[in-house]
Amino acid sequence: MRKIIVALFVATLLLAGEYITLENGKVIELKPDGTWQEVKVVKKGGETIAIKPDGTWEKVEATKVEAANSLERAVDKKYKDEPLVKMLFGRWEGDGISYAFTKDRAVFKKKVGHSSKVIEGKWIVEKLDPKRKIIKINIGEGARLGFLTFGGVIRKLKIKDDNTIVDITDELEEGKSYTLKRLR
Amino acid sequence: MKLAKLSLAAIIALGVSAFADVENVKFSGNAKLFYGTSDQDPNDLFDKKSSYGQAAATIAVSADLANGVSGKISAIGLSTLGLENNLVSDVWAGATDRNGNFVGTDAQWWVNEAWLAGKLGNTTIKVGRQELDTPLAFSEKWNIAANSFDAAVILNNDLPDTTLVAAWVGRGNGAPDGRVVYGISNGTDPFETYGSAIVSAYNLDASKVDGGAYAVAAITKLIPMTTAQVWFYDVADIANAWWVQADVNFEDAMPGLVAGLQYAYIDPQGQIDNLDESSAWAVKLGYNLDGLKLAAAYSSTDEDGVVPIANTATGLRGSQSKLYTEVWWNYGYVGAPDTDAWMISAGYNMEGVADLFAQYTSTTNDTTNVDMSEFTVTAGKSFGNFNATLAYIYTDADDQNGGDGYNTVQLYLTYNF
């Protein structure tokens, strides 16, 4: 798997030219002198522009950044084979909140007032903390441009045991966490 | 309000460009269309005169910054989409501005969240405009727009299985007209000093309210199978209040069985100091297993009280209550003084078909002789990120529709992106 990822990395690097997207979503420019620097990539009309730390900017071919993004997708897939992440597969339900995970798709549903917030689509693991057993996931993302992501939700789940996870995402926004049980 | 006058693009640009070491910046939001109609005399269901509808769109930008700092900026817009020309005669939220002028049919928008949060050890500090969820001061999310607060909240987790909370609430946009939020016209500021909504509800001088509100709380899971919470509020010159609650999950003894106990006490101060203290208690028993949720609850409020046991952020009349017996739609009865209420409910997630829910609530009030009963059935279905919920409500209240029962049908459409 690691070889495949490295091969993908190299292939994509060639495709992407001097711009690549790192695993954490940041875009960097590989400079001719062998050094690199982080850039911000923004869309202006139909053009893609890289803004550099020194305040200068230049137009880049969107395909190069997009190719870099595809590398990121490939890198993110590796988490799906982690035992901790595999424990998420299945259906979970808590007080007004539920998840359903397969390897490729996820459904997040949360009761909000008299209706429900539902996000469904592909999911990726943004960050994995095996020590604290916390998985940061991104469900239903519509698009990504560097560290900018559009649509979907980011949730933080703590694995308690085979049948229990704790959603700690809303500890900051609502001051509470949700305990979810695996549905049989 | 200066903040409301900033363009959305400018706010987003501020939110993005101000952060140098950003892990993730997410743009998300939702679009909603809510519609309701009733057959209160002399109208029939779906008559324009007895119908209300509105659309809302929310766009939010949240960011994880360096060193555990995060932030969020969110703006919400309301519009009737011209429904008032053919289908409806009222709106869900933002009906009147703070001066009492009807602005419901105006297109309006405001920044409903704009906060930064940082973590220092086991302590989290969150400052700015935010939604709150505390027993007596909270954002009511049943409506198409929720009220929010200008506040600072500190959460500490140094004690095992315990969260200590300290909060200061300066202002809020909760409206005392039963529509949750004030409307905006010509850039007027819908946020006012916290507590003004209560004073306005008693026709007292809201301009004399200052100082906001303070709250401290402890939420602990140290007691086996139990989540216990104690809240104390000091709403400057308005009231002191306590809320105590214990929720027990008998997971080990009998999986699925849950129970709860609540006690609340409000002691009016300042301009409403002459009012008697209010108190209430409630109990709940429930059973949750594999998509099935059953609950039964009973509550009783003190006969001498005046201030209802309900959300202090949205005034008093029609405010939602956190008491276990709260109805699905007709807010304002359960928490009223001298009220006994009981509630039963059942919910079932029929996988792949719909989320089904039914609730019956009955209240009796010996002081006002106003009794109310409500029966609600809802069905919710999701299609990808789109959720549709249909509700039927039968209301029989002595102070509504001449004492005759009537029907209400509501449709909630929400698309999340």
Short mmCIF file of C-alpha atoms in Angstrom, two decimals, chain B residues 281-285 295-301 323-328 333-335 338-345 358-365 371-376:
data_model
loop_
_atom_site.label_atom_id
_atom_site.label_comp_id
_atom_site.label_asym_id
_atom_site.label_seq_id
_atom_site.Cartn_x
_atom_site.Cartn_y
_atom_site.Cartn_z
CA TRP B 281 -40.13 19.98 39.17
CA ALA B 282 -40.41 17.26 36.61
CA VAL B 283 -39.73 13.53 36.26
CA LYS B 284 -39.20 11.40 33.17
CA LEU B 285 -39.02 7.72 32.37
CA ALA B 295 -40.95 8.46 27.02
CA ALA B 296 -43.39 9.55 29.69
CA ALA B 297 -43.03 12.64 31.88
CA TYR B 298 -44.85 14.66 34.51
CA SER B 299 -44.19 18.22 35.69
CA SER B 300 -45.68 20.63 38.18
CA THR B 301 -45.06 24.36 38.66
CA LEU B 323 -38.97 20.76 31.22
CA TYR B 324 -39.35 17.13 30.17
CA THR B 325 -43.07 17.63 29.51
CA GLU B 326 -42.66 20.41 26.94
CA VAL B 327 -45.13 20.15 24.08
CA TRP B 328 -44.12 19.79 20.46
CA TYR B 333 -48.26 26.28 28.75
CA VAL B 334 -46.04 23.72 30.46
CA GLY B 335 -43.82 26.23 32.28
CA ASP B 338 -49.67 26.58 38.70
CA THR B 339 -49.56 24.09 35.85
CA ASP B 340 -49.57 20.33 36.04
CA ALA B 341 -48.52 18.64 32.82
CA TRP B 342 -47.97 15.12 31.59
CA MET B 343 -46.57 13.89 28.34
CA ILE B 344 -46.12 10.61 26.51
CA SER B 345 -44.18 10.18 23.29
CA ALA B 358 -45.94 10.94 18.07
CA GLN B 359 -46.50 12.96 21.25
CA TYR B 360 -49.46 13.72 23.46
CA THR B 361 -49.29 16.43 26.11
CA SER B 362 -51.95 17.64 28.53
CA THR B 363 -51.75 20.66 30.86
CA THR B 364 -54.12 21.92 33.52
CA ASN B 365 -53.93 25.29 35.24
CA ASP B 371 -56.35 23.69 30.05
CA MET B 372 -54.56 22.59 26.92
CA SER B 373 -53.97 19.31 25.17
CA GLU B 374 -51.90 18.70 22.08
CA PHE B 375 -51.44 15.63 19.93
CA THR B 376 -48.70 15.65 17.32
#
